[in-house]
Amino acid sequence: MQGWMFSLFDATKSKGNGGGYSLLRDIIVREVNYLRACLGFRLVVYFDGVNSQFKASTREARRQQREDKWLTLCDLVSRQGDTNTKSRTSYATNMCHVSQSQSSTEKIDQKDLPLPLLVSEQLKQTLAALQVEVITCSGEADQPLALACVALNTCAGAGAGGAPSAVVYADDSDFLLMRDVPYVRFQSSAQAAFSMCPPSVSSNSGSASADRDTDRHVVVQVWYRSHVASTLGLTEKQLVEFVIAIGNDFTAHFNRDLFANLVVDDVSALGHTPGTLELLRLYFLSQGTGFFVFSLVPELNHAIGYSRALYSLQ
């Protein structure tokens, strides 16, 4: 659940303190208490292990982004007063100083600054102190988390597309493609994502309502693959092929003209603008429900197969 760390830390940076560990700890405690004590949820946090070989390109791009953020911070701090003073200043204080002393012509988005080096350790230690169940996976956590969620809902008799007993709370669009997985996207806080409403408030296809006692319901926006596919006028299988062609973490770094049977004008130049995505959607509709993309390039074909297996929870 590394994504939770980034989501929580965005909240600390937005308060102008530059991202102190103590504030991060306080926010984690607040989030966990709300989810467990106020809502009565059982919370299980999943951490990634070793990333998939198919994600090497994505991993390298993110490493470069982290390096760029550190260079941005170093450049900003180097302009802030005496060098000796800066060398004795903590990361959080430096970032606070940077934030407060920027001129009107130099506005730096907090998202362009890096996370502190021990932020992941802070999250893990705080979860341990709160006795939150933590599972560290041997590989990526996405599929084990999804499988556990589906299994819990199956045992509880919660059907796919209905009000679930368990949800995946994350910030990863891959969960939108996973079969029968109820996905709740991270918000600025758990309270923003999960709200308390009277029992009279009913759910619709885009939300779920679960009894926690006789006086209240938990209402939350829940996404299912079936909902996304229906909204786009596609079957679930077409949606998976459509996303593979658009480019996920495993296929995005390949040129689209390497798909052997993707015959669209100027396909290699297609980006992710609404117009180009609509062109691809119409193409998949025109090919019928039995259309599956493939490539004569072994590396891309393996990435396509891996994506299908991931989204099918195989």
mmCIF file of N, CA, C and O in Angstrom, residues 229-310:
data_model
loop_
_atom_site.group_PDB
_atom_site.id
_atom_site.type_symbol
_atom_site.label_atom_id
_atom_site.label_comp_id
_atom_site.label_asym_id
_atom_site.label_seq_id
_atom_site.Cartn_x
_atom_site.Cartn_y
_atom_site.Cartn_z
ATOM 1 N N ALA A 229 -16.657 -0.614 -18.064
ATOM 2 C CA ALA A 229 -16.883 -1.141 -19.410
ATOM 3 C C ALA A 229 -18.239 -0.699 -19.950
ATOM 4 O O ALA A 229 -18.355 -0.266 -21.110
ATOM 5 N N SER A 230 -19.257 -0.785 -19.115
ATOM 6 C CA SER A 230 -20.607 -0.393 -19.532
ATOM 7 C C SER A 230 -20.664 1.084 -19.902
ATOM 8 O O SER A 230 -21.306 1.469 -20.890
ATOM 9 N N THR A 231 -19.984 1.914 -19.131
ATOM 10 C CA THR A 231 -19.965 3.348 -19.408
ATOM 11 C C THR A 231 -19.346 3.652 -20.770
ATOM 12 O O THR A 231 -19.784 4.561 -21.476
ATOM 13 N N LEU A 232 -18.347 2.860 -21.141
ATOM 14 C CA LEU A 232 -17.666 3.069 -22.424
ATOM 15 C C LEU A 232 -18.325 2.314 -23.576
ATOM 16 O O LEU A 232 -17.876 2.408 -24.723
ATOM 17 N N GLY A 233 -19.390 1.559 -23.277
ATOM 18 C CA GLY A 233 -20.069 0.796 -24.314
ATOM 19 C C GLY A 233 -19.301 -0.436 -24.748
ATOM 20 O O GLY A 233 -19.517 -0.953 -25.857
ATOM 21 N N LEU A 234 -18.392 -0.920 -23.893
ATOM 22 C CA LEU A 234 -17.566 -2.078 -24.207
ATOM 23 C C LEU A 234 -17.912 -3.247 -23.304
ATOM 24 O O LEU A 234 -18.500 -3.064 -22.233
ATOM 25 N N THR A 235 -17.558 -4.447 -23.733
ATOM 26 C CA THR A 235 -17.614 -5.589 -22.821
ATOM 27 C C THR A 235 -16.388 -5.519 -21.924
ATOM 28 O O THR A 235 -15.435 -4.773 -22.193
ATOM 29 N N GLU A 236 -16.369 -6.312 -20.867
ATOM 30 C CA GLU A 236 -15.217 -6.292 -19.967
ATOM 31 C C GLU A 236 -13.946 -6.753 -20.679
ATOM 32 O O GLU A 236 -12.856 -6.199 -20.463
ATOM 33 N N LYS A 237 -14.072 -7.752 -21.542
ATOM 34 C CA LYS A 237 -12.895 -8.220 -22.286
ATOM 35 C C LYS A 237 -12.412 -7.153 -23.261
ATOM 36 O O LYS A 237 -11.207 -6.959 -23.433
ATOM 37 N N GLN A 238 -13.334 -6.462 -23.910
ATOM 38 C CA GLN A 238 -12.940 -5.377 -24.806
ATOM 39 C C GLN A 238 -12.231 -4.265 -24.038
ATOM 40 O O GLN A 238 -11.256 -3.679 -24.532
ATOM 41 N N LEU A 239 -12.718 -3.972 -22.848
ATOM 42 C CA LEU A 239 -12.093 -2.938 -22.026
ATOM 43 C C LEU A 239 -10.643 -3.286 -21.716
ATOM 44 O O LEU A 239 -9.750 -2.435 -21.801
ATOM 45 N N VAL A 240 -10.392 -4.542 -21.357
ATOM 46 C CA VAL A 240 -9.033 -4.974 -21.053
ATOM 47 C C VAL A 240 -8.123 -4.798 -22.269
ATOM 48 O O VAL A 240 -7.018 -4.250 -22.173
ATOM 49 N N GLU A 241 -8.589 -5.222 -23.450
ATOM 50 C CA GLU A 241 -7.787 -5.084 -24.661
ATOM 51 C C GLU A 241 -7.572 -3.612 -25.003
ATOM 52 O O GLU A 241 -6.484 -3.209 -25.439
ATOM 53 N N PHE A 242 -8.592 -2.807 -24.807
ATOM 54 C CA PHE A 242 -8.533 -1.370 -25.064
ATOM 55 C C PHE A 242 -7.444 -0.719 -24.203
ATOM 56 O O PHE A 242 -6.614 0.063 -24.686
ATOM 57 N N VAL A 243 -7.409 -1.072 -22.920
ATOM 58 C CA VAL A 243 -6.429 -0.477 -22.006
ATOM 59 C C VAL A 243 -5.018 -0.962 -22.322
ATOM 60 O O VAL A 243 -4.056 -0.190 -22.246
ATOM 61 N N ILE A 244 -4.892 -2.232 -22.686
ATOM 62 C CA ILE A 244 -3.575 -2.750 -23.077
ATOM 63 C C ILE A 244 -3.041 -1.967 -24.278
ATOM 64 O O ILE A 244 -1.857 -1.632 -24.355
ATOM 65 N N ALA A 245 -3.929 -1.666 -25.225
ATOM 66 C CA ALA A 245 -3.530 -0.906 -26.412
ATOM 67 C C ALA A 245 -3.216 0.550 -26.070
ATOM 68 O O ALA A 245 -2.279 1.141 -26.617
ATOM 69 N N ILE A 246 -4.006 1.143 -25.174
ATOM 70 C CA ILE A 246 -3.729 2.519 -24.734
ATOM 71 C C ILE A 246 -2.345 2.580 -24.104
ATOM 72 O O ILE A 246 -1.560 3.496 -24.350
ATOM 73 N N GLY A 247 -2.052 1.563 -23.279
ATOM 74 C CA GLY A 247 -0.759 1.507 -22.604
ATOM 75 C C GLY A 247 -0.902 1.541 -21.101
ATOM 76 O O GLY A 247 -1.313 2.559 -20.534
ATOM 77 N N ASN A 248 -0.612 0.405 -20.438
ATOM 78 C CA ASN A 248 -0.576 0.370 -18.979
ATOM 79 C C ASN A 248 0.886 0.373 -18.530
ATOM 80 O O ASN A 248 1.783 0.680 -19.305
ATOM 81 N N ASP A 249 1.134 0.022 -17.261
ATOM 82 C CA ASP A 249 2.507 0.025 -16.750
ATOM 83 C C ASP A 249 3.416 -0.950 -17.501
ATOM 84 O O ASP A 249 4.641 -0.836 -17.439
ATOM 85 N N PHE A 250 2.814 -1.914 -18.186
ATOM 86 C CA PHE A 250 3.596 -2.976 -18.815
ATOM 87 C C PHE A 250 3.728 -2.804 -20.327
ATOM 88 O O PHE A 250 4.638 -3.358 -20.935
ATOM 89 N N THR A 251 2.828 -2.032 -20.942
ATOM 90 C CA THR A 251 2.845 -1.896 -22.404
ATOM 91 C C THR A 251 3.057 -0.469 -22.901
ATOM 92 O O THR A 251 3.277 -0.260 -24.093
ATOM 93 N N ALA A 252 2.980 0.502 -22.012
ATOM 94 C CA ALA A 252 2.986 1.909 -22.448
ATOM 95 C C ALA A 252 4.277 2.324 -23.138
ATOM 96 O O ALA A 252 4.282 3.245 -23.956
ATOM 97 N N HIS A 253 5.393 1.679 -22.810
ATOM 98 C CA HIS A 253 6.666 2.106 -23.387
ATOM 99 C C HIS A 253 6.911 1.523 -24.781
ATOM 100 O O HIS A 253 7.913 1.842 -25.418
ATOM 101 N N PHE A 254 5.982 0.682 -25.265
ATOM 102 C CA PHE A 254 6.089 0.165 -26.626
ATOM 103 C C PHE A 254 5.320 1.081 -27.585
ATOM 104 O O PHE A 254 4.247 1.581 -27.242
ATOM 105 N N ASN A 255 5.853 1.287 -28.775
ATOM 106 C CA ASN A 255 5.115 2.036 -29.796
ATOM 107 C C ASN A 255 3.869 1.254 -30.191
ATOM 108 O O ASN A 255 3.903 0.030 -30.334
ATOM 109 N N ARG A 256 2.790 1.969 -30.429
ATOM 110 C CA ARG A 256 1.542 1.274 -30.738
ATOM 111 C C ARG A 256 1.574 0.579 -32.096
ATOM 112 O O ARG A 256 0.793 -0.335 -32.334
ATOM 113 N N ASP A 257 2.468 0.996 -32.963
ATOM 114 C CA ASP A 257 2.522 0.314 -34.255
ATOM 115 C C ASP A 257 3.166 -1.073 -34.140
ATOM 116 O O ASP A 257 3.240 -1.807 -35.129
ATOM 117 N N LEU A 258 3.613 -1.441 -32.926
ATOM 118 C CA LEU A 258 4.146 -2.794 -32.713
ATOM 119 C C LEU A 258 3.033 -3.806 -32.449
ATOM 120 O O LEU A 258 3.288 -5.009 -32.422
ATOM 121 N N PHE A 259 1.800 -3.314 -32.245
ATOM 122 C CA PHE A 259 0.650 -4.220 -32.158
ATOM 123 C C PHE A 259 0.328 -4.655 -33.584
ATOM 124 O O PHE A 259 -0.029 -3.829 -34.429
ATOM 125 N N ALA A 260 0.421 -5.959 -33.842
ATOM 126 C CA ALA A 260 0.332 -6.451 -35.222
ATOM 127 C C ALA A 260 -1.034 -6.240 -35.851
ATOM 128 O O ALA A 260 -1.140 -6.052 -37.066
ATOM 129 N N ASN A 261 -2.094 -6.285 -35.054
ATOM 130 C CA ASN A 261 -3.442 -6.211 -35.621
ATOM 131 C C ASN A 261 -4.188 -4.947 -35.206
ATOM 132 O O ASN A 261 -5.412 -4.890 -35.259
ATOM 133 N N LEU A 262 -3.464 -3.924 -34.804
ATOM 134 C CA LEU A 262 -4.091 -2.651 -34.438
ATOM 135 C C LEU A 262 -3.952 -1.716 -35.635
ATOM 136 O O LEU A 262 -2.962 -1.003 -35.783
ATOM 137 N N VAL A 263 -4.944 -1.750 -36.513
ATOM 138 C CA VAL A 263 -4.867 -1.016 -37.770
ATOM 139 C C VAL A 263 -5.709 0.256 -37.661
ATOM 140 O O VAL A 263 -6.897 0.283 -37.977
ATOM 141 N N VAL A 264 -5.056 1.314 -37.186
ATOM 142 C CA VAL A 264 -5.704 2.617 -37.056
ATOM 143 C C VAL A 264 -4.787 3.643 -37.695
ATOM 144 O O VAL A 264 -3.564 3.568 -37.554
ATOM 145 N N ASP A 265 -5.348 4.598 -38.421
ATOM 146 C CA ASP A 265 -4.529 5.628 -39.068
ATOM 147 C C ASP A 265 -3.658 6.340 -38.044
ATOM 148 O O ASP A 265 -4.136 6.787 -36.995
ATOM 149 N N ASP A 266 -2.368 6.434 -38.348
ATOM 150 C CA ASP A 266 -1.406 7.134 -37.490
ATOM 151 C C ASP A 266 -1.405 6.595 -36.057
ATOM 152 O O ASP A 266 -1.276 7.336 -35.095
ATOM 153 N N VAL A 267 -1.536 5.271 -35.913
ATOM 154 C CA VAL A 267 -1.663 4.688 -34.579
ATOM 155 C C VAL A 267 -0.428 4.939 -33.731
ATOM 156 O O VAL A 267 -0.517 5.111 -32.519
ATOM 157 N N SER A 268 0.766 4.987 -34.357
ATOM 158 C CA SER A 268 1.986 5.177 -33.577
ATOM 159 C C SER A 268 2.044 6.565 -32.945
ATOM 160 O O SER A 268 2.741 6.781 -31.962
ATOM 161 N N ALA A 269 1.307 7.511 -33.514
ATOM 162 C CA ALA A 269 1.338 8.879 -32.998
ATOM 163 C C ALA A 269 0.192 9.163 -32.023
ATOM 164 O O ALA A 269 0.122 10.247 -31.460
ATOM 165 N N LEU A 270 -0.691 8.191 -31.842
ATOM 166 C CA LEU A 270 -1.837 8.429 -30.979
ATOM 167 C C LEU A 270 -1.385 8.654 -29.537
ATOM 168 O O LEU A 270 -0.594 7.904 -28.993
ATOM 169 N N GLY A 271 -1.901 9.687 -28.926
ATOM 170 C CA GLY A 271 -1.572 9.962 -27.533
ATOM 171 C C GLY A 271 -2.707 9.555 -26.618
ATOM 172 O O GLY A 271 -3.386 8.559 -26.860
ATOM 173 N N HIS A 272 -2.923 10.347 -25.568
ATOM 174 C CA HIS A 272 -3.975 10.048 -24.605
ATOM 175 C C HIS A 272 -4.991 11.182 -24.502
ATOM 176 O O HIS A 272 -5.660 11.322 -23.486
ATOM 177 N N THR A 273 -5.105 11.973 -25.561
ATOM 178 C CA THR A 273 -6.117 13.020 -25.566
ATOM 179 C C THR A 273 -7.490 12.380 -25.744
ATOM 180 O O THR A 273 -7.597 11.260 -26.251
ATOM 181 N N PRO A 274 -8.552 13.058 -25.299
ATOM 182 C CA PRO A 274 -9.889 12.483 -25.468
ATOM 183 C C PRO A 274 -10.189 12.070 -26.900
ATOM 184 O O PRO A 274 -10.806 11.031 -27.138
ATOM 185 N N GLY A 275 -9.743 12.861 -27.875
ATOM 186 C CA GLY A 275 -10.018 12.535 -29.268
ATOM 187 C C GLY A 275 -9.357 11.249 -29.721
ATOM 188 O O GLY A 275 -9.975 10.420 -30.392
ATOM 189 N N THR A 276 -8.087 11.066 -29.359
ATOM 190 C CA THR A 276 -7.379 9.865 -29.789
ATOM 191 C C THR A 276 -7.887 8.621 -29.064
ATOM 192 O O THR A 276 -7.976 7.545 -29.648
ATOM 193 N N LEU A 277 -8.231 8.769 -27.804
ATOM 194 C CA LEU A 277 -8.781 7.631 -27.066
ATOM 195 C C LEU A 277 -10.145 7.228 -27.620
ATOM 196 O O LEU A 277 -10.471 6.040 -27.693
ATOM 197 N N GLU A 278 -10.925 8.212 -28.023
ATOM 198 C CA GLU A 278 -12.227 7.895 -28.607
ATOM 199 C C GLU A 278 -12.048 7.176 -29.941
ATOM 200 O O GLU A 278 -12.821 6.262 -30.273
ATOM 201 N N LEU A 279 -11.044 7.554 -30.706
ATOM 202 C CA LEU A 279 -10.761 6.874 -31.962
ATOM 203 C C LEU A 279 -10.449 5.392 -31.719
ATOM 204 O O LEU A 279 -10.954 4.513 -32.428
ATOM 205 N N LEU A 280 -9.648 5.131 -30.706
ATOM 206 C CA LEU A 280 -9.327 3.744 -30.369
ATOM 207 C C LEU A 280 -10.551 2.989 -29.858
ATOM 208 O O LEU A 280 -10.762 1.821 -30.185
ATOM 209 N N ARG A 281 -11.363 3.656 -29.040
ATOM 210 C CA ARG A 281 -12.574 2.997 -28.515
ATOM 211 C C ARG A 281 -13.496 2.577 -29.659
ATOM 212 O O ARG A 281 -14.012 1.441 -29.679
ATOM 213 N N LEU A 282 -13.698 3.462 -30.617
ATOM 214 C CA LEU A 282 -14.549 3.140 -31.761
ATOM 215 C C LEU A 282 -13.952 2.011 -32.592
ATOM 216 O O LEU A 282 -14.684 1.173 -33.141
ATOM 217 N N TYR A 283 -12.629 1.984 -32.673
ATOM 218 C CA TYR A 283 -11.978 0.902 -33.410
ATOM 219 C C TYR A 283 -12.257 -0.444 -32.750
ATOM 220 O O TYR A 283 -12.595 -1.430 -33.431
ATOM 221 N N PHE A 284 -12.140 -0.505 -31.424
ATOM 222 C CA PHE A 284 -12.398 -1.767 -30.732
ATOM 223 C C PHE A 284 -13.860 -2.175 -30.851
ATOM 224 O O PHE A 284 -14.182 -3.362 -30.977
ATOM 225 N N LEU A 285 -14.756 -1.201 -30.828
ATOM 226 C CA LEU A 285 -16.174 -1.519 -31.026
ATOM 227 C C LEU A 285 -16.407 -2.121 -32.408
ATOM 228 O O LEU A 285 -17.179 -3.075 -32.565
ATOM 229 N N SER A 286 -15.724 -1.585 -33.398
ATOM 230 C CA SER A 286 -15.926 -2.059 -34.768
ATOM 231 C C SER A 286 -15.381 -3.470 -34.980
ATOM 232 O O SER A 286 -15.813 -4.170 -35.902
ATOM 233 N N GLN A 287 -14.445 -3.897 -34.125
ATOM 234 C CA GLN A 287 -13.816 -5.209 -34.301
ATOM 235 C C GLN A 287 -14.610 -6.343 -33.647
ATOM 236 O O GLN A 287 -14.302 -7.517 -33.868
ATOM 237 N N GLY A 288 -15.613 -5.993 -32.849
ATOM 238 C CA GLY A 288 -16.429 -7.030 -32.223
ATOM 239 C C GLY A 288 -15.842 -7.541 -30.920
ATOM 240 O O GLY A 288 -14.723 -7.192 -30.533
ATOM 241 N N THR A 289 -16.592 -8.398 -30.250
ATOM 242 C CA THR A 289 -16.215 -8.840 -28.903
ATOM 243 C C THR A 289 -15.102 -9.884 -28.892
ATOM 244 O O THR A 289 -14.533 -10.168 -27.846
ATOM 245 N N GLY A 290 -14.785 -10.475 -30.029
ATOM 246 C CA GLY A 290 -13.754 -11.506 -30.063
ATOM 247 C C GLY A 290 -12.388 -10.995 -30.473
ATOM 248 O O GLY A 290 -11.486 -11.795 -30.763
ATOM 249 N N PHE A 291 -12.196 -9.681 -30.463
ATOM 250 C CA PHE A 291 -10.937 -9.095 -30.924
ATOM 251 C C PHE A 291 -9.931 -9.033 -29.783
ATOM 252 O O PHE A 291 -10.213 -8.516 -28.700
ATOM 253 N N PHE A 292 -8.733 -9.569 -30.019
ATOM 254 C CA PHE A 292 -7.667 -9.544 -29.025
ATOM 255 C C PHE A 292 -6.386 -9.037 -29.687
ATOM 256 O O PHE A 292 -6.014 -9.508 -30.762
ATOM 257 N N VAL A 293 -5.722 -8.087 -29.048
ATOM 258 C CA VAL A 293 -4.492 -7.545 -29.620
ATOM 259 C C VAL A 293 -3.346 -8.529 -29.440
ATOM 260 O O VAL A 293 -3.337 -9.327 -28.496
ATOM 261 N N PHE A 294 -2.394 -8.484 -30.341
ATOM 262 C CA PHE A 294 -1.188 -9.286 -30.195
ATOM 263 C C PHE A 294 -0.050 -8.588 -30.919
ATOM 264 O O PHE A 294 -0.245 -7.607 -31.653
ATOM 265 N N SER A 295 1.158 -9.067 -30.715
ATOM 266 C CA SER A 295 2.335 -8.480 -31.334
ATOM 267 C C SER A 295 3.299 -9.577 -31.758
ATOM 268 O O SER A 295 3.345 -10.654 -31.150
ATOM 269 N N LEU A 296 4.056 -9.281 -32.793
ATOM 270 C CA LEU A 296 5.099 -10.199 -33.233
ATOM 271 C C LEU A 296 6.409 -9.952 -32.479
ATOM 272 O O LEU A 296 7.375 -10.695 -32.655
ATOM 273 N N VAL A 297 6.405 -8.919 -31.643
ATOM 274 C CA VAL A 297 7.561 -8.623 -30.789
ATOM 275 C C VAL A 297 7.404 -9.401 -29.489
ATOM 276 O O VAL A 297 6.451 -9.155 -28.734
ATOM 277 N N PRO A 298 8.285 -10.356 -29.198
ATOM 278 C CA PRO A 298 8.107 -11.226 -28.021
ATOM 279 C C PRO A 298 7.924 -10.466 -26.710
ATOM 280 O O PRO A 298 7.061 -10.817 -25.895
ATOM 281 N N GLU A 299 8.717 -9.421 -26.496
ATOM 282 C CA GLU A 299 8.630 -8.684 -25.237
ATOM 283 C C GLU A 299 7.245 -8.049 -25.056
ATOM 284 O O GLU A 299 6.679 -8.088 -23.960
ATOM 285 N N LEU A 300 6.711 -7.460 -26.120
ATOM 286 C CA LEU A 300 5.380 -6.856 -26.037
ATOM 287 C C LEU A 300 4.318 -7.934 -25.881
ATOM 288 O O LEU A 300 3.379 -7.769 -25.090
ATOM 289 N N ASN A 301 4.452 -9.032 -26.603
ATOM 290 C CA ASN A 301 3.458 -10.089 -26.498
ATOM 291 C C ASN A 301 3.422 -10.677 -25.087
ATOM 292 O O ASN A 301 2.351 -11.011 -24.563
ATOM 293 N N HIS A 302 4.591 -10.799 -24.452
ATOM 294 C CA HIS A 302 4.635 -11.277 -23.069
ATOM 295 C C HIS A 302 3.957 -10.276 -22.128
ATOM 296 O O HIS A 302 3.247 -10.668 -21.196
ATOM 297 N N ALA A 303 4.193 -8.988 -22.371
ATOM 298 C CA ALA A 303 3.568 -7.957 -21.542
ATOM 299 C C ALA A 303 2.053 -7.966 -21.711
ATOM 300 O O ALA A 303 1.301 -7.754 -20.745
ATOM 301 N N ILE A 304 1.585 -8.230 -22.922
ATOM 302 C CA ILE A 304 0.139 -8.329 -23.173
ATOM 303 C C ILE A 304 -0.448 -9.499 -22.391
ATOM 304 O O ILE A 304 -1.477 -9.371 -21.719
ATOM 305 N N GLY A 305 0.215 -10.647 -22.465
ATOM 306 C CA GLY A 305 -0.267 -11.826 -21.744
ATOM 307 C C GLY A 305 -0.237 -11.630 -20.245
ATOM 308 O O GLY A 305 -1.163 -12.052 -19.532
ATOM 309 N N TYR A 306 0.804 -10.980 -19.756
ATOM 310 C CA TYR A 306 0.911 -10.710 -18.322
ATOM 311 C C TYR A 306 -0.227 -9.799 -17.861
ATOM 312 O O TYR A 306 -0.827 -10.012 -16.803
ATOM 313 N N SER A 307 -0.536 -8.791 -18.664
ATOM 314 C CA SER A 307 -1.613 -7.854 -18.322
ATOM 315 C C SER A 307 -2.956 -8.578 -18.242
ATOM 316 O O SER A 307 -3.729 -8.363 -17.297
ATOM 317 N N ARG A 308 -3.234 -9.429 -19.220
ATOM 318 C CA ARG A 308 -4.503 -10.168 -19.201
ATOM 319 C C ARG A 308 -4.615 -11.052 -17.959
ATOM 320 O O ARG A 308 -5.667 -11.124 -17.321
ATOM 321 N N ALA A 309 -3.516 -11.743 -17.641
ATOM 322 C CA ALA A 309 -3.531 -12.613 -16.456
ATOM 323 C C ALA A 309 -3.716 -11.815 -15.167
ATOM 324 O O ALA A 309 -4.465 -12.221 -14.276
ATOM 325 N N LEU A 310 -3.071 -10.644 -15.095
ATOM 326 C CA LEU A 310 -3.218 -9.789 -13.920
ATOM 327 C C LEU A 310 -4.655 -9.340 -13.732
ATOM 328 O O LEU A 310 -5.228 -9.439 -12.637
#
